[in-house]
Coordinates of C-alpha atoms in Angstrom, one line a residue:
M225 CA 57.0 14.9 77.5
P226 CA 57.4 17.6 74.7
R227 CA 58.5 15.9 71.0
I228 CA 60.0 17.7 68.4
I229 CA 60.9 16.9 64.8
L230 CA 64.6 15.7 65.1
N231 CA 66.3 16.3 62.1
G232 CA 63.4 14.9 60.2
E233 CA 62.3 13.1 63.5
E234 CA 60.2 12.8 65.8
K235 CA 61.9 12.3 69.1
E236 CA 60.3 12.8 72.9
I237 CA 63.0 14.9 74.9
P238 CA 62.5 15.1 78.8
R239 CA 61.0 18.8 79.1
E240 CA 61.2 22.4 77.7
L241 CA 65.6 22.8 77.2
T242 CA 68.4 24.8 76.1
V243 CA 70.2 24.9 72.3
M244 CA 73.1 23.3 74.8
E245 CA 71.3 21.1 77.1
L246 CA 69.4 18.9 73.6
L247 CA 73.4 19.0 72.2
N248 CA 73.8 17.6 75.5
E249 CA 71.4 15.0 75.8
L250 CA 71.8 13.7 71.6
G251 CA 75.6 13.8 73.2
I252 CA 76.8 16.1 70.8
K253 CA 80.4 18.0 71.9
F254 CA 80.0 21.8 71.0
R255 CA 82.1 24.0 68.8
E256 CA 82.2 27.5 67.8
I257 CA 83.1 25.6 63.7
G258 CA 81.0 23.1 61.8
L259 CA 78.6 22.9 63.7
A260 CA 75.2 24.2 63.3
V261 CA 71.5 24.2 65.4
A262 CA 67.8 25.7 63.5
I263 CA 64.9 26.5 65.0
N264 CA 61.8 25.6 62.5
E265 CA 63.8 27.0 59.3
E266 CA 65.5 29.7 61.4
V267 CA 69.2 29.6 62.1
V268 CA 70.4 30.2 66.3
P269 CA 72.9 32.1 66.3
K270 CA 76.0 30.0 68.7
S271 CA 75.4 33.1 71.5
E272 CA 71.7 32.3 71.9
Y273 CA 72.8 28.2 72.6
N274 CA 72.4 28.6 76.1
T275 CA 68.9 30.8 76.9
R276 CA 67.4 29.6 73.5
K277 CA 64.6 27.1 74.2
V278 CA 63.2 24.2 72.8
K279 CA 59.6 23.4 72.8
E280 CA 57.1 21.5 71.9
G281 CA 55.8 20.6 68.4
D282 CA 59.7 22.2 67.5
K283 CA 61.6 21.8 63.9
V284 CA 65.1 21.6 64.8
E285 CA 67.9 20.6 62.6
V286 CA 71.3 19.4 64.1
V287 CA 73.6 20.3 61.3
Q288 CA 77.7 19.1 61.6
L289 CA 80.9 19.6 58.5
V290 CA 82.7 16.6 58.9
G291 CA 85.8 16.7 57.7
G292 CA 88.5 14.1 55.8
G293 CA 90.3 13.8 52.5

């Protein structure tokens, strides 16, 4: 199984996944606003979430903005 670095921690994924599949695997709901994904320090445009693959050795950062007061 491929291994990636996800938010600074090593994680195994079942296979190469698209960004959208990875978000689903992590239980993160897609949002147009308040969600960003970077692979190897490059922000992935939301238009590429269904095609851009996460592969062995990739460093992935998933950032979610949380509102509150």
